[in-house]
mmCIF file of N, CA and C in Angstrom:
data_model
loop_
_atom_site.group_PDB
_atom_site.id
_atom_site.type_symbol
_atom_site.label_atom_id
_atom_site.label_comp_id
_atom_site.label_asym_id
_atom_site.label_seq_id
_atom_site.Cartn_x
_atom_site.Cartn_y
_atom_site.Cartn_z
ATOM 1 N N MET A 1 72.598 41.011 18.823
ATOM 2 C CA MET A 1 71.776 39.942 19.297
ATOM 3 C C MET A 1 70.990 39.400 18.102
ATOM 4 N N VAL A 2 71.004 38.112 17.939
ATOM 5 C CA VAL A 2 70.289 37.486 16.834
ATOM 6 C C VAL A 2 69.137 36.671 17.389
ATOM 7 N N THR A 3 67.949 36.920 16.876
ATOM 8 C CA THR A 3 66.799 36.104 17.241
ATOM 9 C C THR A 3 66.160 35.611 15.964
ATOM 10 N N ARG A 4 65.552 34.481 16.048
ATOM 11 C CA ARG A 4 64.866 33.879 14.901
ATOM 12 C C ARG A 4 65.803 33.613 13.732
ATOM 13 N N ALA A 5 67.074 33.391 14.006
ATOM 14 C CA ALA A 5 68.020 33.127 12.928
ATOM 15 C C ALA A 5 67.889 31.703 12.425
ATOM 16 N N LEU A 6 67.508 30.795 13.303
ATOM 17 C CA LEU A 6 67.391 29.389 12.941
ATOM 18 C C LEU A 6 65.941 28.935 13.084
ATOM 19 N N GLY A 7 65.564 28.009 12.245
ATOM 20 C CA GLY A 7 64.233 27.434 12.356
ATOM 21 C C GLY A 7 63.142 28.342 11.831
ATOM 22 N N ASP A 8 61.908 27.877 11.967
ATOM 23 C CA ASP A 8 60.719 28.629 11.563
ATOM 24 C C ASP A 8 60.755 29.053 10.103
ATOM 25 N N GLY A 9 61.380 28.230 9.246
ATOM 26 C CA GLY A 9 61.463 28.550 7.824
ATOM 27 C C GLY A 9 60.107 28.756 7.183
ATOM 28 N N TYR A 10 59.099 28.020 7.675
ATOM 29 C CA TYR A 10 57.746 28.149 7.129
ATOM 30 C C TYR A 10 57.145 29.525 7.384
ATOM 31 N N LEU A 11 57.714 30.269 8.325
ATOM 32 C CA LEU A 11 57.238 31.622 8.599
ATOM 33 C C LEU A 11 58.016 32.676 7.813
ATOM 34 N N LYS A 12 59.114 32.229 7.152
ATOM 35 C CA LYS A 12 59.983 33.163 6.459
ATOM 36 C C LYS A 12 59.908 33.074 4.948
ATOM 37 N N LYS A 13 59.658 31.868 4.424
ATOM 38 C CA LYS A 13 59.695 31.660 2.976
ATOM 39 C C LYS A 13 58.391 31.056 2.483
ATOM 40 N N THR A 14 57.827 31.654 1.438
ATOM 41 C CA THR A 14 56.557 31.200 0.887
ATOM 42 C C THR A 14 56.612 29.738 0.488
ATOM 43 N N GLN A 15 57.707 29.299 -0.136
ATOM 44 C CA GLN A 15 57.787 27.922 -0.617
ATOM 45 C C GLN A 15 57.818 26.902 0.521
ATOM 46 N N LEU A 16 58.133 27.313 1.732
ATOM 47 C CA LEU A 16 58.131 26.410 2.887
ATOM 48 C C LEU A 16 56.868 26.555 3.738
ATOM 49 N N SER A 17 56.045 27.516 3.388
ATOM 50 C CA SER A 17 54.923 27.889 4.230
ATOM 51 C C SER A 17 53.647 27.152 3.883
ATOM 52 N N GLN A 18 52.725 27.181 4.831
ATOM 53 C CA GLN A 18 51.381 26.623 4.662
ATOM 54 C C GLN A 18 50.401 27.611 5.275
ATOM 55 N N ALA A 19 49.109 27.371 5.004
ATOM 56 C CA ALA A 19 48.073 28.212 5.603
ATOM 57 C C ALA A 19 48.182 28.104 7.125
ATOM 58 N N PRO A 20 47.919 29.129 7.846
ATOM 59 C CA PRO A 20 47.447 30.454 7.465
ATOM 60 C C PRO A 20 48.588 31.440 7.185
ATOM 61 N N PHE A 21 49.840 30.972 7.247
ATOM 62 C CA PHE A 21 50.983 31.872 7.117
ATOM 63 C C PHE A 21 51.374 32.169 5.677
ATOM 64 N N LYS A 22 51.032 31.263 4.750
ATOM 65 C CA LYS A 22 51.497 31.369 3.371
ATOM 66 C C LYS A 22 51.135 32.708 2.720
ATOM 67 N N ASN A 23 49.947 33.204 3.004
ATOM 68 C CA ASN A 23 49.494 34.462 2.400
ATOM 69 C C ASN A 23 50.159 35.695 3.005
ATOM 70 N N HIS A 24 50.916 35.499 4.084
ATOM 71 C CA HIS A 24 51.510 36.638 4.785
ATOM 72 C C HIS A 24 53.031 36.566 4.852
ATOM 73 N N CYS A 25 53.644 35.714 4.059
ATOM 74 C CA CYS A 25 55.107 35.555 4.117
ATOM 75 C C CYS A 25 55.804 36.814 3.608
ATOM 76 N N PRO A 26 56.886 37.225 4.211
ATOM 77 C CA PRO A 26 57.404 36.610 5.430
ATOM 78 C C PRO A 26 56.601 37.055 6.645
ATOM 79 N N TYR A 27 56.112 36.082 7.405
ATOM 80 C CA TYR A 27 55.347 36.347 8.620
ATOM 81 C C TYR A 27 56.273 36.900 9.698
ATOM 82 N N ILE A 28 57.485 36.367 9.724
ATOM 83 C CA ILE A 28 58.543 36.917 10.573
ATOM 84 C C ILE A 28 59.753 37.162 9.694
ATOM 85 N N THR A 29 60.644 37.961 10.160
ATOM 86 C CA THR A 29 61.840 38.274 9.400
ATOM 87 C C THR A 29 63.059 38.225 10.308
ATOM 88 N N CYS A 30 64.181 37.943 9.734
ATOM 89 C CA CYS A 30 65.411 37.955 10.531
ATOM 90 C C CYS A 30 66.070 39.330 10.492
ATOM 91 N N THR A 31 65.402 40.288 9.855
ATOM 92 C CA THR A 31 65.918 41.650 9.823
ATOM 93 C C THR A 31 65.717 42.276 11.198
ATOM 94 N N PRO A 32 66.795 42.656 11.857
ATOM 95 C CA PRO A 32 66.649 43.167 13.227
ATOM 96 C C PRO A 32 66.044 44.561 13.269
ATOM 97 N N GLU A 33 65.362 44.832 14.368
ATOM 98 C CA GLU A 33 64.895 46.182 14.660
ATOM 99 C C GLU A 33 65.971 46.804 15.540
ATOM 100 N N ILE A 34 66.571 47.870 15.080
ATOM 101 C CA ILE A 34 67.720 48.449 15.767
ATOM 102 C C ILE A 34 67.386 49.854 16.247
ATOM 103 N N HIS A 35 67.690 50.101 17.510
ATOM 104 C CA HIS A 35 67.558 51.439 18.089
ATOM 105 C C HIS A 35 68.927 51.817 18.643
ATOM 106 N N GLU A 36 69.349 53.024 18.377
ATOM 107 C CA GLU A 36 70.627 53.495 18.905
ATOM 108 C C GLU A 36 70.367 54.589 19.926
ATOM 109 N N PHE A 37 71.062 54.462 21.042
ATOM 110 C CA PHE A 37 70.956 55.450 22.107
ATOM 111 C C PHE A 37 72.357 55.816 22.570
ATOM 112 N N GLU A 38 72.537 57.051 22.927
ATOM 113 C CA GLU A 38 73.810 57.464 23.515
ATOM 114 C C GLU A 38 73.811 57.085 24.983
ATOM 115 N N ILE A 39 74.905 56.518 25.433
ATOM 116 C CA ILE A 39 75.055 56.180 26.834
ATOM 117 C C ILE A 39 75.876 57.289 27.488
ATOM 118 N N HIS A 40 75.375 57.762 28.620
ATOM 119 C CA HIS A 40 76.011 58.864 29.334
ATOM 120 C C HIS A 40 76.598 58.372 30.655
ATOM 121 N N ASP A 41 77.500 59.140 31.197
ATOM 122 C CA ASP A 41 78.151 58.772 32.451
ATOM 123 C C ASP A 41 77.164 58.595 33.599
ATOM 124 N N ASN A 42 76.055 59.315 33.559
ATOM 125 C CA ASN A 42 75.092 59.229 34.654
ATOM 126 C C ASN A 42 74.061 58.108 34.464
ATOM 127 N N ASP A 43 74.136 57.349 33.367
ATOM 128 C CA ASP A 43 73.255 56.204 33.175
ATOM 129 C C ASP A 43 73.708 55.086 34.111
ATOM 130 N N ALA A 44 72.772 54.561 34.884
ATOM 131 C CA ALA A 44 73.114 53.553 35.895
ATOM 132 C C ALA A 44 73.209 52.150 35.303
ATOM 133 N N PHE A 45 72.396 51.851 34.295
ATOM 134 C CA PHE A 45 72.377 50.507 33.721
ATOM 135 C C PHE A 45 71.681 50.524 32.370
ATOM 136 N N VAL A 46 71.867 49.447 31.640
ATOM 137 C CA VAL A 46 71.200 49.231 30.352
ATOM 138 C C VAL A 46 70.498 47.885 30.441
ATOM 139 N N VAL A 47 69.266 47.821 29.976
ATOM 140 C CA VAL A 47 68.513 46.569 29.977
ATOM 141 C C VAL A 47 68.308 46.127 28.537
ATOM 142 N N LEU A 48 68.790 44.941 28.225
ATOM 143 C CA LEU A 48 68.536 44.310 26.929
ATOM 144 C C LEU A 48 67.541 43.190 27.168
ATOM 145 N N ALA A 49 66.423 43.228 26.473
ATOM 146 C CA ALA A 49 65.392 42.213 26.674
ATOM 147 C C ALA A 49 64.666 41.959 25.366
ATOM 148 N N SER A 50 64.017 40.827 25.298
ATOM 149 C CA SER A 50 63.269 40.468 24.096
ATOM 150 C C SER A 50 61.930 41.192 24.075
ATOM 151 N N ASP A 51 61.281 41.126 22.926
ATOM 152 C CA ASP A 51 59.979 41.773 22.800
ATOM 153 C C ASP A 51 58.957 41.153 23.746
ATOM 154 N N GLY A 52 59.183 39.915 24.178
ATOM 155 C CA GLY A 52 58.273 39.296 25.142
ATOM 156 C C GLY A 52 58.201 40.078 26.445
ATOM 157 N N ILE A 53 59.322 40.627 26.857
ATOM 158 C CA ILE A 53 59.343 41.466 28.060
ATOM 159 C C ILE A 53 58.719 42.820 27.769
ATOM 160 N N TRP A 54 59.152 43.446 26.676
ATOM 161 C CA TRP A 54 58.674 44.802 26.367
ATOM 162 C C TRP A 54 57.201 44.822 25.985
ATOM 163 N N ASP A 55 56.647 43.692 25.538
ATOM 164 C CA ASP A 55 55.205 43.629 25.260
ATOM 165 C C ASP A 55 54.396 43.680 26.548
ATOM 166 N N LEU A 56 55.007 43.250 27.643
ATOM 167 C CA LEU A 56 54.285 43.153 28.913
ATOM 168 C C LEU A 56 54.601 44.269 29.897
ATOM 169 N N LEU A 57 55.824 44.774 29.847
ATOM 170 C CA LEU A 57 56.247 45.780 30.812
ATOM 171 C C LEU A 57 56.637 47.080 30.123
ATOM 172 N N GLN A 58 56.299 48.172 30.745
ATOM 173 C CA GLN A 58 56.692 49.487 30.247
ATOM 174 C C GLN A 58 58.146 49.754 30.648
ATOM 175 N N ASN A 59 58.808 50.624 29.906
ATOM 176 C CA ASN A 59 60.187 50.997 30.236
ATOM 177 C C ASN A 59 60.316 51.402 31.700
ATOM 178 N N GLU A 60 59.385 52.221 32.158
ATOM 179 C CA GLU A 60 59.445 52.737 33.521
ATOM 180 C C GLU A 60 59.349 51.618 34.548
ATOM 181 N N GLU A 61 58.538 50.588 34.253
ATOM 182 C CA GLU A 61 58.411 49.467 35.185
ATOM 183 C C GLU A 61 59.729 48.700 35.306
ATOM 184 N N VAL A 62 60.382 48.472 34.175
ATOM 185 C CA VAL A 62 61.653 47.748 34.184
ATOM 186 C C VAL A 62 62.719 48.570 34.911
ATOM 187 N N VAL A 63 62.751 49.861 34.647
ATOM 188 C CA VAL A 63 63.707 50.740 35.324
ATOM 189 C C VAL A 63 63.474 50.691 36.833
ATOM 190 N N GLN A 64 62.219 50.721 37.254
ATOM 191 C CA GLN A 64 61.915 50.670 38.681
ATOM 192 C C GLN A 64 62.363 49.343 39.296
ATOM 193 N N ILE A 65 62.068 48.226 38.638
ATOM 194 C CA ILE A 65 62.445 46.902 39.152
ATOM 195 C C ILE A 65 63.959 46.799 39.311
ATOM 196 N N VAL A 66 64.682 47.122 38.256
ATOM 197 C CA VAL A 66 66.142 46.997 38.282
ATOM 198 C C VAL A 66 66.752 48.039 39.213
ATOM 199 N N GLY A 67 66.255 49.273 39.147
ATOM 200 C CA GLY A 67 66.789 50.332 39.990
ATOM 201 C C GLY A 67 66.637 50.034 41.476
ATOM 202 N N GLU A 68 65.450 49.546 41.864
ATOM 203 C CA GLU A 68 65.239 49.210 43.276
ATOM 204 C C GLU A 68 66.132 48.050 43.704
ATOM 205 N N ALA A 69 66.291 47.059 42.843
ATOM 206 C CA ALA A 69 67.154 45.920 43.173
ATOM 207 C C ALA A 69 68.607 46.363 43.308
ATOM 208 N N LEU A 70 69.035 47.251 42.434
ATOM 209 C CA LEU A 70 70.405 47.755 42.532
ATOM 210 C C LEU A 70 70.600 48.599 43.788
ATOM 211 N N SER A 71 69.573 49.343 44.184
ATOM 212 C CA SER A 71 69.653 50.125 45.420
ATOM 213 C C SER A 71 69.773 49.203 46.619
ATOM 214 N N ARG A 72 68.972 48.133 46.622
ATOM 215 C CA ARG A 72 69.078 47.141 47.701
ATOM 216 C C ARG A 72 70.449 46.483 47.675
ATOM 217 N N ARG A 73 70.937 46.245 46.452
ATOM 218 C CA ARG A 73 72.256 45.622 46.284
ATOM 219 C C ARG A 73 73.341 46.483 46.926
ATOM 220 N N GLN A 74 73.273 47.785 46.706
ATOM 221 C CA GLN A 74 74.264 48.685 47.278
ATOM 222 C C GLN A 74 74.192 48.631 48.799
ATOM 223 N N GLY A 75 72.972 48.632 49.338
ATOM 224 C CA GLY A 75 72.810 48.539 50.781
ATOM 225 C C GLY A 75 73.310 47.213 51.328
ATOM 226 N N GLN A 76 73.063 46.118 50.592
ATOM 227 C CA GLN A 76 73.519 44.806 51.032
ATOM 228 C C GLN A 76 75.035 44.710 50.990
ATOM 229 N N ALA A 77 75.640 45.334 49.998
ATOM 230 C CA ALA A 77 77.101 45.307 49.901
ATOM 231 C C ALA A 77 77.711 45.988 51.123
ATOM 232 N N GLU A 78 77.059 47.063 51.561
ATOM 233 C CA GLU A 78 77.540 47.753 52.754
ATOM 234 C C GLU A 78 77.389 46.879 53.988
ATOM 235 N N LEU A 79 76.380 45.993 53.973
ATOM 236 C CA LEU A 79 76.161 45.079 55.094
ATOM 237 C C LEU A 79 76.909 43.761 54.897
ATOM 238 N N ARG A 80 77.681 43.667 53.814
ATOM 239 C CA ARG A 80 78.465 42.478 53.473
ATOM 240 C C ARG A 80 77.592 41.258 53.193
ATOM 241 N N GLN A 81 76.409 41.477 52.658
ATOM 242 C CA GLN A 81 75.558 40.376 52.224
ATOM 243 C C GLN A 81 75.806 40.135 50.748
ATOM 244 N N ASP A 82 75.336 38.990 50.268
ATOM 245 C CA ASP A 82 75.543 38.630 48.870
ATOM 246 C C ASP A 82 74.593 39.432 47.984
ATOM 247 N N PRO A 83 75.090 40.379 47.185
ATOM 248 C CA PRO A 83 74.220 41.194 46.334
ATOM 249 C C PRO A 83 73.746 40.388 45.113
ATOM 250 N N PRO A 84 72.594 40.760 44.533
ATOM 251 C CA PRO A 84 72.115 40.044 43.350
ATOM 252 C C PRO A 84 72.979 40.358 42.132
ATOM 253 N N GLY A 85 73.226 39.356 41.315
ATOM 254 C CA GLY A 85 73.963 39.539 40.073
ATOM 255 C C GLY A 85 73.008 39.756 38.922
ATOM 256 N N THR A 86 73.533 39.779 37.729
ATOM 257 C CA THR A 86 72.699 40.031 36.550
ATOM 258 C C THR A 86 71.640 38.949 36.368
ATOM 259 N N GLN A 87 71.964 37.710 36.705
ATOM 260 C CA GLN A 87 70.990 36.616 36.572
ATOM 261 C C GLN A 87 69.779 36.866 37.476
ATOM 262 N N GLN A 88 70.041 37.286 38.697
ATOM 263 C CA GLN A 88 68.957 37.566 39.630
ATOM 264 C C GLN A 88 68.154 38.794 39.198
ATOM 265 N N LEU A 89 68.838 39.792 38.673
ATOM 266 C CA LEU A 89 68.134 40.981 38.176
ATOM 267 C C LEU A 89 67.231 40.612 37.004
ATOM 268 N N ALA A 90 67.745 39.800 36.096
ATOM 269 C CA ALA A 90 66.946 39.345 34.955
ATOM 270 C C ALA A 90 65.730 38.564 35.436
ATOM 271 N N GLN A 91 65.928 37.723 36.447
ATOM 272 C CA GLN A 91 64.820 36.922 36.963
ATOM 273 C C GLN A 91 63.729 37.808 37.570
ATOM 274 N N LEU A 92 64.120 38.893 38.223
ATOM 275 C CA LEU A 92 63.128 39.828 38.765
ATOM 276 C C LEU A 92 62.265 40.413 37.655
ATOM 277 N N VAL A 93 62.893 40.764 36.531
ATOM 278 C CA VAL A 93 62.150 41.329 35.396
ATOM 279 C C VAL A 93 61.232 40.272 34.790
ATOM 280 N N VAL A 94 61.737 39.070 34.609
ATOM 281 C CA VAL A 94 60.917 37.980 34.058
ATOM 282 C C VAL A 94 59.739 37.685 34.988
ATOM 283 N N ASP A 95 59.997 37.630 36.283
ATOM 284 C CA ASP A 95 58.919 37.372 37.250
ATOM 285 C C ASP A 95 57.831 38.437 37.167
ATOM 286 N N ALA A 96 58.224 39.692 37.000
ATOM 287 C CA ALA A 96 57.246 40.778 36.879
ATOM 288 C C ALA A 96 56.417 40.619 35.607
ATOM 289 N N ALA A 97 57.063 40.217 34.525
ATOM 290 C CA ALA A 97 56.334 39.995 33.263
ATOM 291 C C ALA A 97 55.359 38.830 33.412
ATOM 292 N N LEU A 98 55.810 37.756 34.039
ATOM 293 C CA LEU A 98 54.932 36.595 34.251
ATOM 294 C C LEU A 98 53.761 36.953 35.158
ATOM 295 N N GLN A 99 54.013 37.793 36.144
ATOM 296 C CA GLN A 99 52.934 38.247 37.022
ATOM 297 C C GLN A 99 51.862 38.985 36.217
ATOM 298 N N LYS A 100 52.299 39.801 35.252
ATOM 299 C CA LYS A 100 51.356 40.518 34.388
ATOM 300 C C LYS A 100 50.511 39.535 33.583
ATOM 301 N N VAL A 101 51.130 38.491 33.057
ATOM 302 C CA VAL A 101 50.402 37.485 32.275
ATOM 303 C C VAL A 101 49.345 36.838 33.155
ATOM 304 N N CYS A 102 49.732 36.482 34.373
ATOM 305 C CA CYS A 102 48.790 35.851 35.299
ATOM 306 C C CYS A 102 47.635 36.787 35.632
ATOM 307 N N GLU A 103 47.944 38.044 35.899
ATOM 308 C CA GLU A 103 46.904 39.025 36.219
ATOM 309 C C GLU A 103 45.950 39.201 35.054
ATOM 310 N N ASP A 104 46.468 39.271 33.833
ATOM 311 C CA ASP A 104 45.644 39.463 32.646
ATOM 312 C C ASP A 104 44.701 38.286 32.421
ATOM 313 N N HIS A 105 45.159 37.090 32.740
ATOM 314 C CA HIS A 105 44.329 35.914 32.510
ATOM 315 C C HIS A 105 43.330 35.668 33.632
ATOM 316 N N LEU A 106 43.550 36.281 34.769
ATOM 317 C CA LEU A 106 42.624 36.132 35.887
ATOM 318 C C LEU A 106 41.497 37.145 35.845
ATOM 319 N N LEU A 107 41.659 38.198 35.052
ATOM 320 C CA LEU A 107 40.632 39.257 34.983
ATOM 321 C C LEU A 107 39.468 38.850 34.144
#
């Protein structure tokens, strides 16, 4: 997954930068942060998300959101209802993150 590959040159190179970023270049980098995990047969799913999600939600919260939706999905499949796909699962996670932002700003 590539993020920040295009644009934002002023945040990456001193010669393109201006205050307040110039003194801190590179302010962002295109060097990825990589974590490797072994996937096991008993793993139910993998969630790939941007730091915007992980800044707001804990791993356990995301696992709970997706896990509960998948459990409902299994039950709905048995009832022959339309189960949620990956787009709907992603939207549930985004909605939870947005809810956190709203809660934080209302406090």
